Coordinates of N, CA, C and O in Angstrom, one line a residue:
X1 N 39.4 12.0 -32.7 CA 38.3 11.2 -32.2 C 37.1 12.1 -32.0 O 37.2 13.1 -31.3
X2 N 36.2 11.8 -32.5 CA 34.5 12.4 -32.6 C 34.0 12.0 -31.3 O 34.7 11.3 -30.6
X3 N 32.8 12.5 -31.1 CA 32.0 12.0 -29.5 C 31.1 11.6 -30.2 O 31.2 11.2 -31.4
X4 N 29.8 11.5 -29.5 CA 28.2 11.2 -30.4 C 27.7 12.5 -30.0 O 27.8 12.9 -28.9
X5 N 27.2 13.0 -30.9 CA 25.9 14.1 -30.5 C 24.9 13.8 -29.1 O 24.2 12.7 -28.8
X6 N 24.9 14.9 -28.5 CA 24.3 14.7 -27.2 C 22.8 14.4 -27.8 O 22.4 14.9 -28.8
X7 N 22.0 13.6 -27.2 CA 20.4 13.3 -26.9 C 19.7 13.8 -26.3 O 19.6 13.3 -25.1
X8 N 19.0 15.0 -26.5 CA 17.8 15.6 -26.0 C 16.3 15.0 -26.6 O 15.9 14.5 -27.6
X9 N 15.6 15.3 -25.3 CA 14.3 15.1 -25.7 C 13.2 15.9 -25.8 O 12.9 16.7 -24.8
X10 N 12.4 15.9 -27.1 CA 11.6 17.1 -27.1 C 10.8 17.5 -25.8 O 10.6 16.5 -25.3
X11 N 10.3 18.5 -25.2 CA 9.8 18.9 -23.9 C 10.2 19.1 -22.6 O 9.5 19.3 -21.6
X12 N 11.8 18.7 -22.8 CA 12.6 18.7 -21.9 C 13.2 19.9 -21.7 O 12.7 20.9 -22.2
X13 N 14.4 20.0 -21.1 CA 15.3 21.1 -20.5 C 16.3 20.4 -20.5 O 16.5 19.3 -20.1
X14 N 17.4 21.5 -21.2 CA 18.7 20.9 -21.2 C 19.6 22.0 -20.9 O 19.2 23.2 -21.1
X15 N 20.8 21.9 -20.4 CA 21.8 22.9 -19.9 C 23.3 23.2 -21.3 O 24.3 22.5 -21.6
X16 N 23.1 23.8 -21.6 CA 24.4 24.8 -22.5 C 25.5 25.8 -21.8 O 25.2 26.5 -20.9
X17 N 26.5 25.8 -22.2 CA 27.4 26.8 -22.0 C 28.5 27.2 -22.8 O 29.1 26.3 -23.4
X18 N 29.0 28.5 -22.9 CA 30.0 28.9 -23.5 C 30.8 29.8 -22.8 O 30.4 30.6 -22.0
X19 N 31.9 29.6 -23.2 CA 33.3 30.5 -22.9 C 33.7 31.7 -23.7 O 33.7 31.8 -24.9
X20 N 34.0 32.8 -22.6 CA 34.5 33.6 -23.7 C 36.1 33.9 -23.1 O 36.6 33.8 -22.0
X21 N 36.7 34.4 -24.7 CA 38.1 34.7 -24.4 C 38.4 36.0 -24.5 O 39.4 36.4 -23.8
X22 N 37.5 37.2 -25.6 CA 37.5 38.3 -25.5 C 36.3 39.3 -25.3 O 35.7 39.4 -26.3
X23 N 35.9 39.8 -24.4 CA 34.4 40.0 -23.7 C 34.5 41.3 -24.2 O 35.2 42.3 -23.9
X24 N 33.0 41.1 -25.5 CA 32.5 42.5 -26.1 C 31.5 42.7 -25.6 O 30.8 43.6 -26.1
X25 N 30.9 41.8 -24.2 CA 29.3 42.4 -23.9 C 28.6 41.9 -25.2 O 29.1 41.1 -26.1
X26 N 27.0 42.7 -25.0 CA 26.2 42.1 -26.1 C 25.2 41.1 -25.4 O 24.9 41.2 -24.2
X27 N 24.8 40.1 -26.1 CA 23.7 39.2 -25.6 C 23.4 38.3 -26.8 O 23.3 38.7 -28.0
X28 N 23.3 37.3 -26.3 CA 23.2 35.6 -27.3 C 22.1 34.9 -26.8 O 21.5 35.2 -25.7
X29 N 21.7 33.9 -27.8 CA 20.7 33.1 -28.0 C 20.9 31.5 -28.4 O 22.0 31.1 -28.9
X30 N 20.1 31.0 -28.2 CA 20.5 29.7 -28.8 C 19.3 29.5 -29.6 O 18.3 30.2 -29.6
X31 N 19.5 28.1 -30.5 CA 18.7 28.2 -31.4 C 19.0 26.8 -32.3 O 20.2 26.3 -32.3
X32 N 17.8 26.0 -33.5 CA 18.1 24.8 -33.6 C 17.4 25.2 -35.3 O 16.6 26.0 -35.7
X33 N 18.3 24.1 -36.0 CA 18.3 23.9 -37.4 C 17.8 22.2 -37.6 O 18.1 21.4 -36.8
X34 N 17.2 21.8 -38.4 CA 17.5 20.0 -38.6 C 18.4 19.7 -39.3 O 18.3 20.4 -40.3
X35 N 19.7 18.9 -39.3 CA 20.3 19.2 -40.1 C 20.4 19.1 -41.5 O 21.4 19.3 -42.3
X36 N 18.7 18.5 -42.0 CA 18.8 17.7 -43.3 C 18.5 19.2 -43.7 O 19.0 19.2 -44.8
X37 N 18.1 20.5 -43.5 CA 17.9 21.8 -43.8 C 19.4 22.4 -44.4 O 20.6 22.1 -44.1
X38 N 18.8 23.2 -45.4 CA 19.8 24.2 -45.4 C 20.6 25.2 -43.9 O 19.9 26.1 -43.5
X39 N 21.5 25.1 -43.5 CA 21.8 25.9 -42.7 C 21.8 27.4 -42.7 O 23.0 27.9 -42.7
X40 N 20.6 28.2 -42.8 CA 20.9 29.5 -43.0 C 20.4 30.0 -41.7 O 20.0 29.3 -40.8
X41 N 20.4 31.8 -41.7 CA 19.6 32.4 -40.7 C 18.7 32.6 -40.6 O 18.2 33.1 -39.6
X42 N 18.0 32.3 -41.8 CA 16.5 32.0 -41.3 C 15.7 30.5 -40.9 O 14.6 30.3 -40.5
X43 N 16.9 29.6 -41.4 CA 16.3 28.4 -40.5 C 16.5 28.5 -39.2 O 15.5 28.3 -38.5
X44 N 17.9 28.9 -38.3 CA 18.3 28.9 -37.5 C 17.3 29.8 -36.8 O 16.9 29.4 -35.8
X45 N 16.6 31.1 -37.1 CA 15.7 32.1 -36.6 C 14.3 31.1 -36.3 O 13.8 31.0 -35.2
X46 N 13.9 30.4 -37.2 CA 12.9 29.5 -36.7 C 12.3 29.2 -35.6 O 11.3 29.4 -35.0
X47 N 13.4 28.7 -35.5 CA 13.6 27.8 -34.1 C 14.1 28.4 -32.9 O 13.8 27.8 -31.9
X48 N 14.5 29.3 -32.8 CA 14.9 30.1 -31.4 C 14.3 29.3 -30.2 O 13.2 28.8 -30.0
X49 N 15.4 29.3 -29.5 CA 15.0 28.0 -28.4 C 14.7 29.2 -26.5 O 15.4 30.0 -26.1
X50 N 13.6 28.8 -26.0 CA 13.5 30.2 -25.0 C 14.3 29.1 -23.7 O 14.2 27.9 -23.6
X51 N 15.1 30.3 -22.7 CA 15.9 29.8 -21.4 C 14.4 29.8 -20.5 O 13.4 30.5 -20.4
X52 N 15.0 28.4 -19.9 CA 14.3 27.5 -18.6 C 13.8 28.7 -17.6 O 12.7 28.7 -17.1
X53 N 14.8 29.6 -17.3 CA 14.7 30.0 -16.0 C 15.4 31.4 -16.1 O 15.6 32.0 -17.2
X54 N 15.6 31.9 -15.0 CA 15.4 33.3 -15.4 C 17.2 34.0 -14.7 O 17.4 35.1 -14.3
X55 N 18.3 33.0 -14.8 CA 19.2 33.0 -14.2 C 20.4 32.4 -15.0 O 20.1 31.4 -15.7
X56 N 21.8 32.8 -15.2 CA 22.4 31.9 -15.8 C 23.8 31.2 -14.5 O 23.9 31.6 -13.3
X57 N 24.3 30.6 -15.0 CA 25.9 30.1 -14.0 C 26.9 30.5 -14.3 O 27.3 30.3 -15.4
X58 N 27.5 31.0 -13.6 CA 28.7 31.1 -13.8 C 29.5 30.1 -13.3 O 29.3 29.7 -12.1
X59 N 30.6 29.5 -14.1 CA 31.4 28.6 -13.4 C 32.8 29.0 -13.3 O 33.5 28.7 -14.3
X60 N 33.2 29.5 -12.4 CA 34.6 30.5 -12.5 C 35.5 29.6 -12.7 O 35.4 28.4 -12.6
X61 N 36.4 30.5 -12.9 CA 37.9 30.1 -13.7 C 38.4 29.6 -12.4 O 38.5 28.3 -12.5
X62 N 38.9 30.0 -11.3 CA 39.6 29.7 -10.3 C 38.3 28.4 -9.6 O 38.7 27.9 -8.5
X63 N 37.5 28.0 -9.9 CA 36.7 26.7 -9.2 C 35.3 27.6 -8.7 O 35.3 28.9 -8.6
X64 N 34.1 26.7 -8.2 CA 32.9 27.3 -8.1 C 32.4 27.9 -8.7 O 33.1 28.5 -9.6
X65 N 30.9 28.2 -8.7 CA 29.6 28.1 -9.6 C 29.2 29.6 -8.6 O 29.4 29.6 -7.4
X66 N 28.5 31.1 -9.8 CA 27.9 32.0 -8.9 C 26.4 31.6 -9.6 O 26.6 30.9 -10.6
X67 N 24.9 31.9 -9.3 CA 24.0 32.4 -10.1 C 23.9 34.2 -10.0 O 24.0 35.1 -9.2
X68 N 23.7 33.9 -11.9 CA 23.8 35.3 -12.0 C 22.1 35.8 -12.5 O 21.4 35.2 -13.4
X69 N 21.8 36.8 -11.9 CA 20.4 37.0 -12.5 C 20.4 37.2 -13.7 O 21.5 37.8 -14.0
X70 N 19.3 37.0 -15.1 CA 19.0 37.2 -16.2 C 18.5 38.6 -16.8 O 17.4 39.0 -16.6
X71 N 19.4 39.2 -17.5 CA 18.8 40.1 -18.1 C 18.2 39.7 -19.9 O 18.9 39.9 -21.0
X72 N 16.9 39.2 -19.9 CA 16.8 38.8 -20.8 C 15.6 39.8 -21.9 O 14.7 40.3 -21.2
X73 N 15.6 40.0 -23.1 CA 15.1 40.8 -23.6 C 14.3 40.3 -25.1 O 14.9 40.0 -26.1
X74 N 12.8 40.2 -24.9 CA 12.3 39.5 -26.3 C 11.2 40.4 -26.9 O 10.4 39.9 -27.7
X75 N 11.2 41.8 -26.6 CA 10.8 42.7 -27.6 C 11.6 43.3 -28.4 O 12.7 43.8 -28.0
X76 N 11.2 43.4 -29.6 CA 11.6 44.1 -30.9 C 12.9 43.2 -30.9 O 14.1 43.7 -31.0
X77 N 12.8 42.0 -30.9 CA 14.2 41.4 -31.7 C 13.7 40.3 -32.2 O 12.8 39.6 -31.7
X78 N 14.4 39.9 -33.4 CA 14.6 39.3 -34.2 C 14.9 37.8 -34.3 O 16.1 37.6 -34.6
X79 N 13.9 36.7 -34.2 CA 12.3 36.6 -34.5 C 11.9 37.3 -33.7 O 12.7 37.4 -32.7
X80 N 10.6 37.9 -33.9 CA 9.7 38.8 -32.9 C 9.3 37.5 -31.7 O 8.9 36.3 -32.0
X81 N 9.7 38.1 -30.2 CA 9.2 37.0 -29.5 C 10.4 36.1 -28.8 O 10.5 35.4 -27.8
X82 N 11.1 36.5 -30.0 CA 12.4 35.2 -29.3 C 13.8 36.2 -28.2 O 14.4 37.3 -28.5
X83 N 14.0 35.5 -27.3 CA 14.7 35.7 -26.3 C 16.1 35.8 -26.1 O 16.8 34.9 -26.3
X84 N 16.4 37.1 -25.7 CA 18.4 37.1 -25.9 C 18.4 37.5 -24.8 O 17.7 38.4 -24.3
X85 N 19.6 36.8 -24.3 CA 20.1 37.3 -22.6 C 21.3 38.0 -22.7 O 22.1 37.8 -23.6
X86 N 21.5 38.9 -21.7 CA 22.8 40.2 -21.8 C 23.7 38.9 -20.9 O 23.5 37.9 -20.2
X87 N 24.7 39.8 -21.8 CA 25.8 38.7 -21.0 C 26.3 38.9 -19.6 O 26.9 40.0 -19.4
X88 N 26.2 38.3 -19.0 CA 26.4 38.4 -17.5 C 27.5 39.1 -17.2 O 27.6 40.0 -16.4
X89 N 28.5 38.7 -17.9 CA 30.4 39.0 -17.1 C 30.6 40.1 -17.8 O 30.5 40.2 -19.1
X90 N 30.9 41.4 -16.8 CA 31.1 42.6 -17.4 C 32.5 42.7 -17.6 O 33.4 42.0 -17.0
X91 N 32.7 43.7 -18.3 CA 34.0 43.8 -19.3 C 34.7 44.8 -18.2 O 34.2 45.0 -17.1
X92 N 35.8 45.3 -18.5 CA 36.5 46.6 -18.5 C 35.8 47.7 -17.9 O 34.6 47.5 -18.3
X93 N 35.8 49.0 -17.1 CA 35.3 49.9 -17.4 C 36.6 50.2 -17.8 O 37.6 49.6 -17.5
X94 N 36.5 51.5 -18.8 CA 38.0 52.4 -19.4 C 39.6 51.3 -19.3 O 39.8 50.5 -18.4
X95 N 40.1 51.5 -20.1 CA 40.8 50.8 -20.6 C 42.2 50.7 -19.3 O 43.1 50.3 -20.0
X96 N 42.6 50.9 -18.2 CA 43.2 50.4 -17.7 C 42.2 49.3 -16.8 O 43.0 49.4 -15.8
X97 N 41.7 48.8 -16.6 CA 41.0 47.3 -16.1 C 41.0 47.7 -14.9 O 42.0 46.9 -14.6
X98 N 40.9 48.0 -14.3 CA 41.0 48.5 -12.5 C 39.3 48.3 -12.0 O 39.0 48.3 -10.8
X99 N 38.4 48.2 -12.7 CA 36.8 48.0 -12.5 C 35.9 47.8 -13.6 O 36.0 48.3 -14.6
X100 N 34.9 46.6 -13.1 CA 33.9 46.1 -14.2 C 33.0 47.1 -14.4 O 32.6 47.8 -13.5
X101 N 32.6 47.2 -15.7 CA 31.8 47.9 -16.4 C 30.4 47.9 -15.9 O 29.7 48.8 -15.9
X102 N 30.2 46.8 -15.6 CA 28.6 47.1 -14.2 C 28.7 46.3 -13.1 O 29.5 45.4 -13.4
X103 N 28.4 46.2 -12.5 CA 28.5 45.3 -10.9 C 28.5 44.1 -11.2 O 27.3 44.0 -11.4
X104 N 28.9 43.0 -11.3 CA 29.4 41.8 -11.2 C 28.4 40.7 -10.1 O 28.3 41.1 -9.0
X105 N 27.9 39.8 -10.4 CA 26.8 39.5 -9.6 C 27.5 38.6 -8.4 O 28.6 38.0 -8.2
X106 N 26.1 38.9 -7.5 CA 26.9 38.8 -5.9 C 27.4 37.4 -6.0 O 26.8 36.5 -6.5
X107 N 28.7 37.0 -5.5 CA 29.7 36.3 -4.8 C 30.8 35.9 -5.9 O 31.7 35.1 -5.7
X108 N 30.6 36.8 -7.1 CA 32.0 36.8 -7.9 C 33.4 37.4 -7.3 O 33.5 38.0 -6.2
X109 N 34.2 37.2 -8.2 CA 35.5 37.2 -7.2 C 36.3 37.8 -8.7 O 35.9 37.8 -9.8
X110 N 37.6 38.2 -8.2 CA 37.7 39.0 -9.7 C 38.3 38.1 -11.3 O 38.9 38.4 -12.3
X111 N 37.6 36.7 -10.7 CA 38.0 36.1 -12.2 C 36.6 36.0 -12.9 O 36.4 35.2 -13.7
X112 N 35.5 37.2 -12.3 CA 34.2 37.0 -13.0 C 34.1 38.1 -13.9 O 33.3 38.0 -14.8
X113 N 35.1 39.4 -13.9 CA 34.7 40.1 -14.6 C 36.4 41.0 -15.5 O 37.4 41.4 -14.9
X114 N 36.1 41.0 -16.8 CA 37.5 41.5 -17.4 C 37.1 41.1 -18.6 O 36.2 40.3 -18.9
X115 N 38.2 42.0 -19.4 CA 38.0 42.2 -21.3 C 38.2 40.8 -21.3 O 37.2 40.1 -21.4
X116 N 39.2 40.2 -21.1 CA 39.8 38.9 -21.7 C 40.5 38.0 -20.8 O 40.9 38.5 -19.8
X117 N 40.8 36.8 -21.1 CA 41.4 35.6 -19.9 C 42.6 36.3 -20.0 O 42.8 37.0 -20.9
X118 N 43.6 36.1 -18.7 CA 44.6 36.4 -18.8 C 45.6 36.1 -17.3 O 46.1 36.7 -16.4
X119 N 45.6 34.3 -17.9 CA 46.0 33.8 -16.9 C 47.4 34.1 -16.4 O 47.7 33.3 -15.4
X120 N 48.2 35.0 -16.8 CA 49.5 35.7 -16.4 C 49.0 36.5 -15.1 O 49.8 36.3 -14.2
X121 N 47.9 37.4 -14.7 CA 47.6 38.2 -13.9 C 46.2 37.1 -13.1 O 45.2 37.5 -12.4
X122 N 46.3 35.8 -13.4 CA 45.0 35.2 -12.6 C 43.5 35.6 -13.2 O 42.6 35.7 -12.4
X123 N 43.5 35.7 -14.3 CA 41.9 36.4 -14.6 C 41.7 35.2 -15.8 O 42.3 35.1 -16.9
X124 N 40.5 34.1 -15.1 CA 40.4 33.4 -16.2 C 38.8 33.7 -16.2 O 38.2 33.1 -15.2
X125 N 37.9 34.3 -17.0 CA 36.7 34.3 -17.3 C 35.9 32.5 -17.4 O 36.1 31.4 -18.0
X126 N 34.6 33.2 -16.5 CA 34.0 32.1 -16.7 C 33.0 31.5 -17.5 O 32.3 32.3 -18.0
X127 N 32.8 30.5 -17.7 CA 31.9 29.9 -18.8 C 30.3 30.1 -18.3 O 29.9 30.0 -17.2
X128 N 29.8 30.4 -19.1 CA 28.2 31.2 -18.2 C 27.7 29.8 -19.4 O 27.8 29.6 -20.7
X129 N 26.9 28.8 -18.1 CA 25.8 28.1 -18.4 C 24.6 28.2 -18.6 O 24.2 28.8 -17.5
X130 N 23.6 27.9 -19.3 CA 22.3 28.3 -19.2 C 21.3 26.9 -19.5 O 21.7 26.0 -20.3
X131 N 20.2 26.8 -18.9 CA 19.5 25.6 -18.8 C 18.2 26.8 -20.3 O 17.7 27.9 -20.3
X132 N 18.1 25.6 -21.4 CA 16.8 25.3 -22.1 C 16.0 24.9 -22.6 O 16.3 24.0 -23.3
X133 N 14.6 25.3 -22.4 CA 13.3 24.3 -22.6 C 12.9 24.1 -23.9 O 12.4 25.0 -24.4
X134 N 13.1 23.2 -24.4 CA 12.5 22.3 -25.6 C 11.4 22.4 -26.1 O 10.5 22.0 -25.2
X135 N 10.8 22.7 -27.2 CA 9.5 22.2 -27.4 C 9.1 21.1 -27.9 O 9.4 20.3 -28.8
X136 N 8.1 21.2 -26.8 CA 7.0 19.4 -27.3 C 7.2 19.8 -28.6 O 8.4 20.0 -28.7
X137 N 6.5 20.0 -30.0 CA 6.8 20.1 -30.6 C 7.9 19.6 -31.8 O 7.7 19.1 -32.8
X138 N 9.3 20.1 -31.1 CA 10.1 19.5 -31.6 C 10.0 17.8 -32.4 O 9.8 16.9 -31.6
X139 N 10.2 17.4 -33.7 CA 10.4 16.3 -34.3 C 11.4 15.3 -34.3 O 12.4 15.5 -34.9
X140 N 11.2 14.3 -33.8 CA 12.4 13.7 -33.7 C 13.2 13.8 -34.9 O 12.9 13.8 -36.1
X141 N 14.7 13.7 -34.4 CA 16.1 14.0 -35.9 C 17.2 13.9 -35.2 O 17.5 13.5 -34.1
X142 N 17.9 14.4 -36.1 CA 19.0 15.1 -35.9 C 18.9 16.5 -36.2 O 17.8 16.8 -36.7
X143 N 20.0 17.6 -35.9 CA 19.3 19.2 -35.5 C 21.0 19.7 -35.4 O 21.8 19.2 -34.6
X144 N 21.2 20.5 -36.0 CA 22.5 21.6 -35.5 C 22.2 22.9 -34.4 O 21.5 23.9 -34.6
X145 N 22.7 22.7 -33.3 CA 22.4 23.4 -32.2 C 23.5 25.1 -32.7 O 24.7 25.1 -32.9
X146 N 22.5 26.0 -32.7 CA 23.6 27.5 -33.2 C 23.3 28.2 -32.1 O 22.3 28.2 -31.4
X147 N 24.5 28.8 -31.9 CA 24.5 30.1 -30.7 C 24.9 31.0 -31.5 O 25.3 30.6 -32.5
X148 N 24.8 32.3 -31.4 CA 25.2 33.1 -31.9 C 25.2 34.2 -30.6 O 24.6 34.1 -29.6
X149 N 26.1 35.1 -30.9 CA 26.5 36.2 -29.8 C 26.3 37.4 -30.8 O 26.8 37.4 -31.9
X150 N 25.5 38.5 -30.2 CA 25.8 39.8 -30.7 C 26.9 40.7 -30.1 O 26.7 40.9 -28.9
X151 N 27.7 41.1 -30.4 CA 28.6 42.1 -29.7 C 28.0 43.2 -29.1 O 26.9 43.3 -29.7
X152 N 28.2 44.0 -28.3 CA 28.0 45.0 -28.0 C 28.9 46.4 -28.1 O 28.6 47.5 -28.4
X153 N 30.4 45.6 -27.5 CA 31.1 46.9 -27.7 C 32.2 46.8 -29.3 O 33.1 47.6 -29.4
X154 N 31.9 45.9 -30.2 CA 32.2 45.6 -31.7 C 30.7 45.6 -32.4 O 29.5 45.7 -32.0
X155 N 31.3 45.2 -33.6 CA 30.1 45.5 -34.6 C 30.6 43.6 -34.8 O 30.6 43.2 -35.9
X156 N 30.9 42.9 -34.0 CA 31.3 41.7 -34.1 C 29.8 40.5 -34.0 O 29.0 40.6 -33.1
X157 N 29.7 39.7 -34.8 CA 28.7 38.6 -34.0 C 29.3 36.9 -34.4 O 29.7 36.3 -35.4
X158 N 29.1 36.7 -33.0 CA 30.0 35.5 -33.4 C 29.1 34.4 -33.4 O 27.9 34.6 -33.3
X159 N 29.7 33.4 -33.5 CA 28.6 31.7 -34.1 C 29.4 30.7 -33.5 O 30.7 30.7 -33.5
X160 N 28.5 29.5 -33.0 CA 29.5 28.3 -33.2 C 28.1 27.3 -33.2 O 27.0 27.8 -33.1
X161 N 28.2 26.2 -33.3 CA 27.1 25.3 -33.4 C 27.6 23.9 -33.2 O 28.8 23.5 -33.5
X162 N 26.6 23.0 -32.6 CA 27.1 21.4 -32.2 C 25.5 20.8 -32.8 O 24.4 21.2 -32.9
X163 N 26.2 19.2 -33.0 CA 25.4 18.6 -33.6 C 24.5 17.9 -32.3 O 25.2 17.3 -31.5
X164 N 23.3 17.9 -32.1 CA 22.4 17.4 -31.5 C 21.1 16.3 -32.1 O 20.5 16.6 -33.1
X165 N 20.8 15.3 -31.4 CA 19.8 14.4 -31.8 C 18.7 14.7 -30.3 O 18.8 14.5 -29.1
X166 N 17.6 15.3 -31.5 CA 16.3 15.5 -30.7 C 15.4 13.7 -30.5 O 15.0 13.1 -31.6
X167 N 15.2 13.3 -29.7 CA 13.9 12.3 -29.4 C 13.2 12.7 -28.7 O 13.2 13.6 -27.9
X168 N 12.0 11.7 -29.2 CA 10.5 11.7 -28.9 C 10.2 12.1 -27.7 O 10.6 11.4 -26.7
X169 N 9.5 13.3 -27.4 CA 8.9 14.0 -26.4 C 9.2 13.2 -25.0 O 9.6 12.0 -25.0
X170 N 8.9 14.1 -23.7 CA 9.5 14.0 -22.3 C 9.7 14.8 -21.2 O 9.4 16.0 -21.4
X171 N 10.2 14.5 -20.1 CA 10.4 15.6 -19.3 C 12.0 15.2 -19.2 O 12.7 16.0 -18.7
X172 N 12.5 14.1 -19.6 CA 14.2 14.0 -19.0 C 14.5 14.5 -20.3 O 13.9 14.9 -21.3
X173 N 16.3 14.1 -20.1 CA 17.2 14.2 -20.9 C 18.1 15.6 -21.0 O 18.5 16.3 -21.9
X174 N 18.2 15.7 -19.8 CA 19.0 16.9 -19.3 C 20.5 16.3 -20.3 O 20.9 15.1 -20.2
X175 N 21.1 17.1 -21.0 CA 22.2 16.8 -20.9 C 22.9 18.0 -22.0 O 22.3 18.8 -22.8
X176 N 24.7 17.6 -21.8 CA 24.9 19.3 -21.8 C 26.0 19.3 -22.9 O 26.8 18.3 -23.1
X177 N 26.0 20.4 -23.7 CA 26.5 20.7 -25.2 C 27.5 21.9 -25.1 O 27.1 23.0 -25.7
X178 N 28.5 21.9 -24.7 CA 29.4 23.0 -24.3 C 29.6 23.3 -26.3 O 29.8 22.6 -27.3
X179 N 29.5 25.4 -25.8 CA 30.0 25.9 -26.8 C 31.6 26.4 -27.0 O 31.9 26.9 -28.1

């Protein structure tokens, strides 16, 4: 069974999130295609979509929401201008797991930080949400929504994408596209 592609409106703000299951660090972006386009990386580069606000969510594995501040970075990357945020939930330091690799933001608990879920020892990583502003601009369609993640501690970059229908300019239409 299929769902319908969520409805955004151009000039609005909408909320995204994804999960991870093995935490390489690094920093991701989101980003939009039409879908009558070819899907490549340079359509998807186009469009680079910039975050609302300067914070992302965490929604922990064991229940409750932290905000985590943004480390976000839009010099010298690729499109020039467009915005990639460091991934919040720090990994490992040194391979026996005993401490996160940088401080963990205030009121996490230890299912906010570790290489990977690992619901045998209670460590379920959480889904870090992020709210995105739209451009007026935007044409009404249909649009393939791409995330893409750069690794940091692999030469890994990962992808996933959902199908979204943009309408006619607005301030609503909050609504949310889990990766």
């Amino acid at each position: 069974a299929s769902s319908a592609p969520a409805s955004w409106r151009a000039g609005g703000v909408v909320e995204v999130g994804w999960g991870i299951a093995a935490n390489h660090g690094g920093g991701y972006a989101y980003r939009l295609c039409p879908a009558s386009a070819p899907l490549t990386e340079e359509c998807f580069q186009a469009n680079h979509l910039p975050f609302a606000d300067a914070a992302s969510t965490l929604r922990l594995g064991g229940g409750g929401e932290v905000r985590a501040p943004a480390a976000d970075v839009s010099k010298g990357t690729v499109p020039a201008g467009g915005a990639w945020r460091r991934n919040p939930v720090p990994a490992c330091r040194g391979g026996s797991c005993d401490a996160p690799q940088f401080p963990p933001p205030a009121g996490c608990d230890a299912t906010c930080w570790g290489t990977s879920d690992n619901a045998s020892i209670g460590r379920v990583l959480p889904v870090i949400v992020d709210r995105l502003k739209l451009p007026v601009s935007l044409r009404p369609g249909r649009y393939v929504l791409g995330f893409r993640w750069d690794c940091e501690a692999t030469s890994q970059v990962w992808a996933s994408c959902s199908d979204v229908t943009i309408l006619s300019g607005g301030a609503g239409g909050v609504s949310a596209a889990q990766q």
